[in-house]
Each structure stands twice: as structure tokens, then as C-alpha cells.
GROMACS .gro file of C-alpha atoms in nm:
model
  110
    1UNK     CA    1   1.685  -1.565   1.359
    2UNK     CA    2   1.437  -1.437   1.096
    3UNK     CA    3   1.548  -1.111   0.962
    4UNK     CA    4   1.274  -1.071   0.698
    5UNK     CA    5   1.008  -0.926   0.939
    6UNK     CA    6   0.844  -0.600   0.830
    7UNK     CA    7   0.589  -0.360   0.985
    8UNK     CA    8   0.241  -0.488   0.931
    9UNK     CA    9   0.040  -0.276   0.689
   10UNK     CA   10  -0.337  -0.275   0.708
   11UNK     CA   11  -0.387  -0.391   0.335
   12UNK     CA   12  -0.727  -0.554   0.333
   13UNK     CA   13  -1.050  -0.587   0.531
   14UNK     CA   14  -0.892  -0.900   0.665
   15UNK     CA   15  -0.731  -0.658   0.907
   16UNK     CA   16  -1.021  -0.724   1.144
   17UNK     CA   17  -0.870  -1.069   1.214
   18UNK     CA   18  -0.542  -0.908   1.308
   19UNK     CA   19  -0.721  -0.654   1.519
   20UNK     CA   20  -0.912  -0.919   1.723
   21UNK     CA   21  -0.631  -1.185   1.753
   22UNK     CA   22  -0.306  -0.990   1.762
   23UNK     CA   23  -0.378  -0.635   1.869
   24UNK     CA   24  -0.460  -0.720   2.226
   25UNK     CA   25  -0.430  -0.377   2.392
   26UNK     CA   26  -0.717  -0.136   2.334
   27UNK     CA   27  -0.491   0.139   2.207
   28UNK     CA   28  -0.343   0.330   1.903
   29UNK     CA   29  -0.130   0.132   1.667
   30UNK     CA   30   0.088   0.242   1.370
   31UNK     CA   31  -0.060   0.133   1.054
   32UNK     CA   32   0.268   0.103   0.850
   33UNK     CA   33   0.246   0.426   0.659
   34UNK     CA   34   0.556   0.641   0.630
   35UNK     CA   35   0.536   0.963   0.439
   36UNK     CA   36   0.353   1.140   0.159
   37UNK     CA   37   0.525   1.378  -0.069
   38UNK     CA   38   0.364   1.629  -0.114
   39UNK     CA   39   0.148   1.631   0.196
   40UNK     CA   40  -0.191   1.465   0.142
   41UNK     CA   41  -0.516   1.340   0.296
   42UNK     CA   42  -0.549   1.074   0.040
   43UNK     CA   43  -0.408   0.738   0.159
   44UNK     CA   44  -0.368   0.625  -0.208
   45UNK     CA   45  -0.071   0.874  -0.234
   46UNK     CA   46   0.109   0.746   0.085
   47UNK     CA   47   0.420   0.553   0.102
   48UNK     CA   48   0.504   0.230   0.278
   49UNK     CA   49   0.837   0.095   0.395
   50UNK     CA   50   0.766  -0.232   0.205
   51UNK     CA   51   0.701  -0.068  -0.118
   52UNK     CA   52   0.336  -0.183  -0.146
   53UNK     CA   53   0.123   0.014  -0.380
   54UNK     CA   54  -0.113   0.228  -0.174
   55UNK     CA   55  -0.330   0.287  -0.471
   56UNK     CA   56  -0.427  -0.073  -0.479
   57UNK     CA   57  -0.436  -0.112  -0.095
   58UNK     CA   58  -0.667   0.188  -0.076
   59UNK     CA   59  -0.917   0.034  -0.322
   60UNK     CA   60  -0.956  -0.256  -0.077
   61UNK     CA   61  -0.942  -0.061   0.252
   62UNK     CA   62  -1.135   0.253   0.171
   63UNK     CA   63  -0.967   0.433   0.460
   64UNK     CA   64  -0.964   0.811   0.515
   65UNK     CA   65  -0.777   1.060   0.723
   66UNK     CA   66  -0.934   1.238   1.007
   67UNK     CA   67  -1.053   1.584   0.884
   68UNK     CA   68  -0.772   1.827   0.887
   69UNK     CA   69  -0.506   1.562   0.936
   70UNK     CA   70  -0.256   1.515   0.650
   71UNK     CA   71   0.062   1.300   0.618
   72UNK     CA   72   0.381   1.461   0.493
   73UNK     CA   73   0.753   1.407   0.498
   74UNK     CA   74   0.841   1.629   0.790
   75UNK     CA   75   0.611   1.683   1.086
   76UNK     CA   76   0.349   1.414   1.055
   77UNK     CA   77   0.482   1.115   0.840
   78UNK     CA   78   0.289   0.838   1.019
   79UNK     CA   79  -0.065   0.719   1.056
   80UNK     CA   80  -0.233   0.543   1.340
   81UNK     CA   81  -0.568   0.368   1.399
   82UNK     CA   82  -0.741   0.266   1.719
   83UNK     CA   83  -0.824  -0.098   1.795
   84UNK     CA   84  -1.196  -0.169   1.870
   85UNK     CA   85  -1.306   0.183   1.784
   86UNK     CA   86  -1.529   0.215   1.474
   87UNK     CA   87  -1.469   0.588   1.462
   88UNK     CA   88  -1.100   0.532   1.409
   89UNK     CA   89  -1.064   0.191   1.255
   90UNK     CA   90  -1.106   0.304   0.895
   91UNK     CA   91  -1.025   0.678   0.965
   92UNK     CA   92  -0.660   0.742   1.048
   93UNK     CA   93  -0.489   0.997   1.277
   94UNK     CA   94  -0.158   1.156   1.177
   95UNK     CA   95   0.147   1.134   1.407
   96UNK     CA   96   0.508   1.225   1.440
   97UNK     CA   97   0.639   0.871   1.455
   98UNK     CA   98   0.806   0.912   1.791
   99UNK     CA   99   0.515   0.890   2.029
  100UNK     CA  100   0.590   0.525   2.134
  101UNK     CA  101   0.274   0.378   1.979
  102UNK     CA  102   0.224  -0.003   1.936
  103UNK     CA  103   0.313  -0.170   1.615
  104UNK     CA  104   0.256  -0.508   1.463
  105UNK     CA  105   0.527  -0.695   1.264
  106UNK     CA  106   0.472  -0.964   1.025
  107UNK     CA  107   0.716  -1.233   0.917
  108UNK     CA  108   0.715  -1.531   0.680
  109UNK     CA  109   0.724  -1.860   0.864
  110UNK     CA  110   1.039  -2.075   0.845
   0.00000   0.00000   0.00000
């Protein structure tokens, strides 16, 4: 059993391959963001469970939050994007993390 799997984080524009080949349902997906302290609309300040540096990821992704949506540590700690929707692919929506959205996991082979 591989126990090193983590929630996939959209970390480059190579995400489009994941979207077309792995995200098979045309729905909302968690993007692997968990929390921002203090609340923020800037993805460069968000945290990831894997500890990846969102400042570097944001330089590659150039994503943004939907106007009026922020990420925080209490009521809206997660972000989602919508597969095959140019309006939401690079613009994220905030969520509570308990809505039952789809997620993608990644794991090293072997």
C-alpha cells in the first residue's frame, strides 16, 4: 500500500493535462489549498497541506480569487476550480471544505 499520496495541487499550467485526462467529471474540484492567515484574496499567501511555496506556484499559475471571495482559517479555508470552464479554471471560488467536492490525489510510483 502506498501511503505517500497527497492532495494534488494545481502548481503549473501543466494542470491542463490533469484536467483533460484525470478530472473526468465536469464539476468543481478542490485545488489543494487549505487556509490563509490572515484572510486573503491573494493565492500567493495561501497554505498547502504539502508545504509547497504558494509564492512560487502563483508566479507560474497566475490564478486569482473570484471577486469578493477570500480564503481564511475559519469559514472558507478551501478553494475550488471548475473543470472545462475558462471562467473558473484560473479564477478560484472559496468553500467551507465539507461540501463533498471531488479531489485529485497524486502519489509517487513504486
